[in-house]
CSV table of C-alpha atoms and ligand atoms in Angstrom, one decimal:
chain,number,residue,atom,x,y,z
A,1,MET,CA,2.2,-1.2,-5.2
A,2,LEU,CA,4.9,0.1,-4.0
A,3,GLU,CA,8.3,-1.4,-5.6
A,4,THR,CA,6.0,-3.9,-7.5
A,5,SER,CA,4.7,-1.0,-9.9
A,6,PRO,CA,7.3,-1.1,-12.9
A,7,PRO,CA,8.4,3.0,-13.7
A,8,ASP,CA,7.3,2.3,-17.2
A,9,ILE,CA,3.8,2.2,-16.1
A,10,PHE,CA,3.3,4.3,-12.9
A,11,ASP,CA,6.0,4.7,-10.5
A,12,CYS,CA,4.5,4.2,-7.0
A,13,GLN,CA,7.9,5.1,-4.8
A,14,THR,CA,6.5,8.5,-6.6
A,15,CYS,CA,3.0,8.1,-4.7
A,16,GLY,CA,2.3,6.3,-1.9
A,17,ALA,CA,-1.4,7.3,-1.6
A,18,CYS,CA,-2.7,4.3,-0.6
A,19,CYS,CA,-0.3,3.7,2.8
A,20,ALA,CA,-1.9,7.0,3.6
A,21,TYR,CA,-5.5,7.2,2.5
A,22,SER,CA,-7.3,5.6,5.6
A,23,ALA,CA,-6.3,3.4,8.4
A,24,ASP,CA,-8.9,1.7,7.7
A,25,TRP,CA,-6.8,0.1,4.4
A,26,PRO,CA,-3.9,-2.0,5.4
A,27,ARG,CA,-5.8,-4.3,7.3
A,28,PHE,CA,-5.0,-8.0,7.3
A,29,SER,CA,-7.5,-10.2,5.4
A,30,LEU,CA,-6.6,-14.0,4.1
A,31,GLU,CA,-3.0,-13.1,5.9
A,32,THR,CA,-2.0,-16.7,8.0
A,33,ASP,CA,-0.2,-16.4,11.6
A,34,GLU,CA,2.5,-17.1,9.8
A,35,GLU,CA,3.1,-14.3,7.8
A,36,ILE,CA,1.3,-11.7,9.8
A,37,ALA,CA,4.5,-13.3,12.4
A,38,ARG,CA,6.9,-12.5,9.9
A,39,ILE,CA,5.6,-8.3,10.2
A,40,PRO,CA,7.9,-7.0,12.9
A,41,GLU,CA,5.3,-6.4,15.7
A,42,LYS,CA,5.5,-1.9,16.0
A,43,PHE,CA,4.2,-2.2,13.0
A,44,ILE,CA,1.3,-3.8,13.6
A,45,ALA,CA,-2.2,-2.3,14.9
A,46,ALA,CA,-3.1,-3.1,18.8
A,47,ASP,CA,-6.3,-5.1,18.2
A,48,GLU,CA,-4.1,-7.0,15.1
A,49,SER,CA,-6.7,-6.3,12.7
A,50,GLY,CA,-3.9,-4.7,10.1
A,51,MET,CA,-0.8,-2.4,10.3
A,52,ARG,CA,-0.1,-0.1,12.1
A,53,PHE,CA,-1.7,3.6,11.1
A,54,GLU,CA,0.0,6.6,13.3
A,55,ALA,CA,-0.1,10.8,11.9
A,56,GLY,CA,-2.0,9.4,8.9
A,57,ARG,CA,-0.1,6.7,7.0
A,58,CYS,CA,1.0,3.6,7.8
A,59,LEU,CA,3.5,3.2,10.1
A,60,ALA,CA,5.9,0.7,7.5
A,61,LEU,CA,5.7,3.4,5.3
A,62,THR,CA,9.4,6.0,4.6
A,63,GLY,CA,10.2,9.1,3.0
A,64,GLU,CA,7.4,12.1,2.1
A,65,LEU,CA,4.8,11.0,0.4
A,66,GLY,CA,4.3,11.5,-3.3
A,67,LYS,CA,8.1,12.2,-3.8
A,68,HIS,CA,10.3,9.5,-2.9
A,69,VAL,CA,8.5,6.7,-0.7
A,70,GLY,CA,9.0,3.2,0.1
A,71,CYS,CA,7.5,0.2,2.9
A,72,GLY,CA,9.2,-0.8,5.9
A,73,VAL,CA,7.6,-4.7,5.1
A,74,TYR,CA,8.3,-4.9,1.8
A,75,ALA,CA,8.3,-8.5,1.8
A,76,ASP,CA,5.5,-9.3,4.4
A,77,ARG,CA,3.1,-6.4,3.1
A,78,PRO,CA,-0.3,-7.2,3.6
A,79,HIS,CA,-2.3,-8.9,0.6
A,80,VAL,CA,-4.5,-5.4,0.7
A,81,CYS,CA,-1.0,-3.9,-0.8
A,82,ARG,CA,0.0,-5.9,-3.2
A,83,THR,CA,-3.2,-6.2,-5.0
A,84,CYS,CA,-3.6,-2.5,-5.4
A,85,MET,CA,-2.5,-1.5,-8.5
A,86,PRO,CA,-1.7,1.7,-9.9
A,87,GLY,CA,-4.5,2.9,-11.7
A,88,ASP,CA,-7.3,1.1,-10.5
A,89,PRO,CA,-10.2,1.7,-8.2
A,90,GLU,CA,-8.3,2.3,-4.6
A,91,CYS,CA,-5.8,3.8,-6.0
A,92,ARG,CA,-7.5,6.7,-7.8
A,93,ILE,CA,-9.6,7.0,-4.7
A,94,ALA,CA,-6.4,7.1,-2.3
A,95,ARG,CA,-4.7,9.8,-5.1
A,96,GLN,CA,-8.0,11.7,-5.0
A,97,ALA,CA,-8.3,12.0,-1.6
A,98,LEU,CA,-4.8,13.2,-0.7
A,99,GLY,CA,-5.2,15.2,-3.9
A,100,MET,CA,-3.0,14.4,-5.9
A,101,PRO,CA,-3.5,13.9,-10.0
A,102,VAL,CA,-5.3,11.0,-11.5
A,103,ASP,CA,-4.7,12.1,-15.1
A,104,ASP,CA,-1.9,10.1,-15.8
A,105,LEU,CA,-3.0,7.2,-13.8
A,106,PRO,CA,-2.6,4.4,-16.3
A,107,ASP,CA,-6.0,2.1,-17.2
A,108,PHE,CA,-6.5,-0.1,-15.2
A,109,GLU,CA,-6.5,-3.8,-16.6
A,110,GLY,CA,-8.0,-6.0,-14.1
A,111,MET,CA,-4.2,-6.8,-12.8
A,112,ASN,CA,-5.1,-7.4,-9.1
A,113,GLU,CA,-1.4,-9.4,-8.7
A,114,GLU,CA,1.8,-8.4,-8.0
B,1,LIG,S1,-2.4,5.3,-4.5
B,1,LIG,FE1,-1.5,3.9,-6.9
B,1,LIG,S2,0.3,5.2,-7.7
B,1,LIG,FE2,0.4,5.5,-5.4
B,1,LIG,S3,1.0,4.2,-4.3
B,1,LIG,FE3,-0.7,3.0,-4.0
B,1,LIG,S4,-0.8,2.1,-6.4
B,1,LIG,FE4,0.7,3.0,-6.5
B,2,LIG,S1,2.4,-2.2,4.4
B,2,LIG,FE1,3.5,-1.3,3.4
B,2,LIG,S2,2.7,-1.2,1.2
B,2,LIG,FE2,0.8,-1.6,3.4
B,2,LIG,S3,0.4,0.1,3.4
B,2,LIG,FE3,1.7,-0.5,4.8
B,2,LIG,S4,3.6,0.6,3.5
B,2,LIG,FE4,2.1,0.6,2.6
């Protein structure tokens, strides 16, 4: 998602919904200690379970939701952030929850890696 999404599929940089859907979403899963250590501490939740979520969005999310957004830890973002792809079920849930249209999303065809 975000910078990984080619604009001809769907431009995630005009969205950001999956980064602002739920505090439970940008969680760590299979990250190694080394991977987590590359993320600045200020962006990590107090219980170290994932990214810090404040004011309804991941603290690393920059810009304005639904207009132009970016990831402040793009190169080191959690695995869950890498696997969410435009049009997949999580993407659709996030966009719908934030009142964003889903009709223009691509059909999900099993893409699950960047
Ligand atoms: S919710 Fe979907 S379209 Fe929006 S940034 Fe995430 S993957 Fe991209
Ligand atoms: S780490 Fe980056 S891609 Fe993941 S939820 Fe936060 S802003 Fe979005």
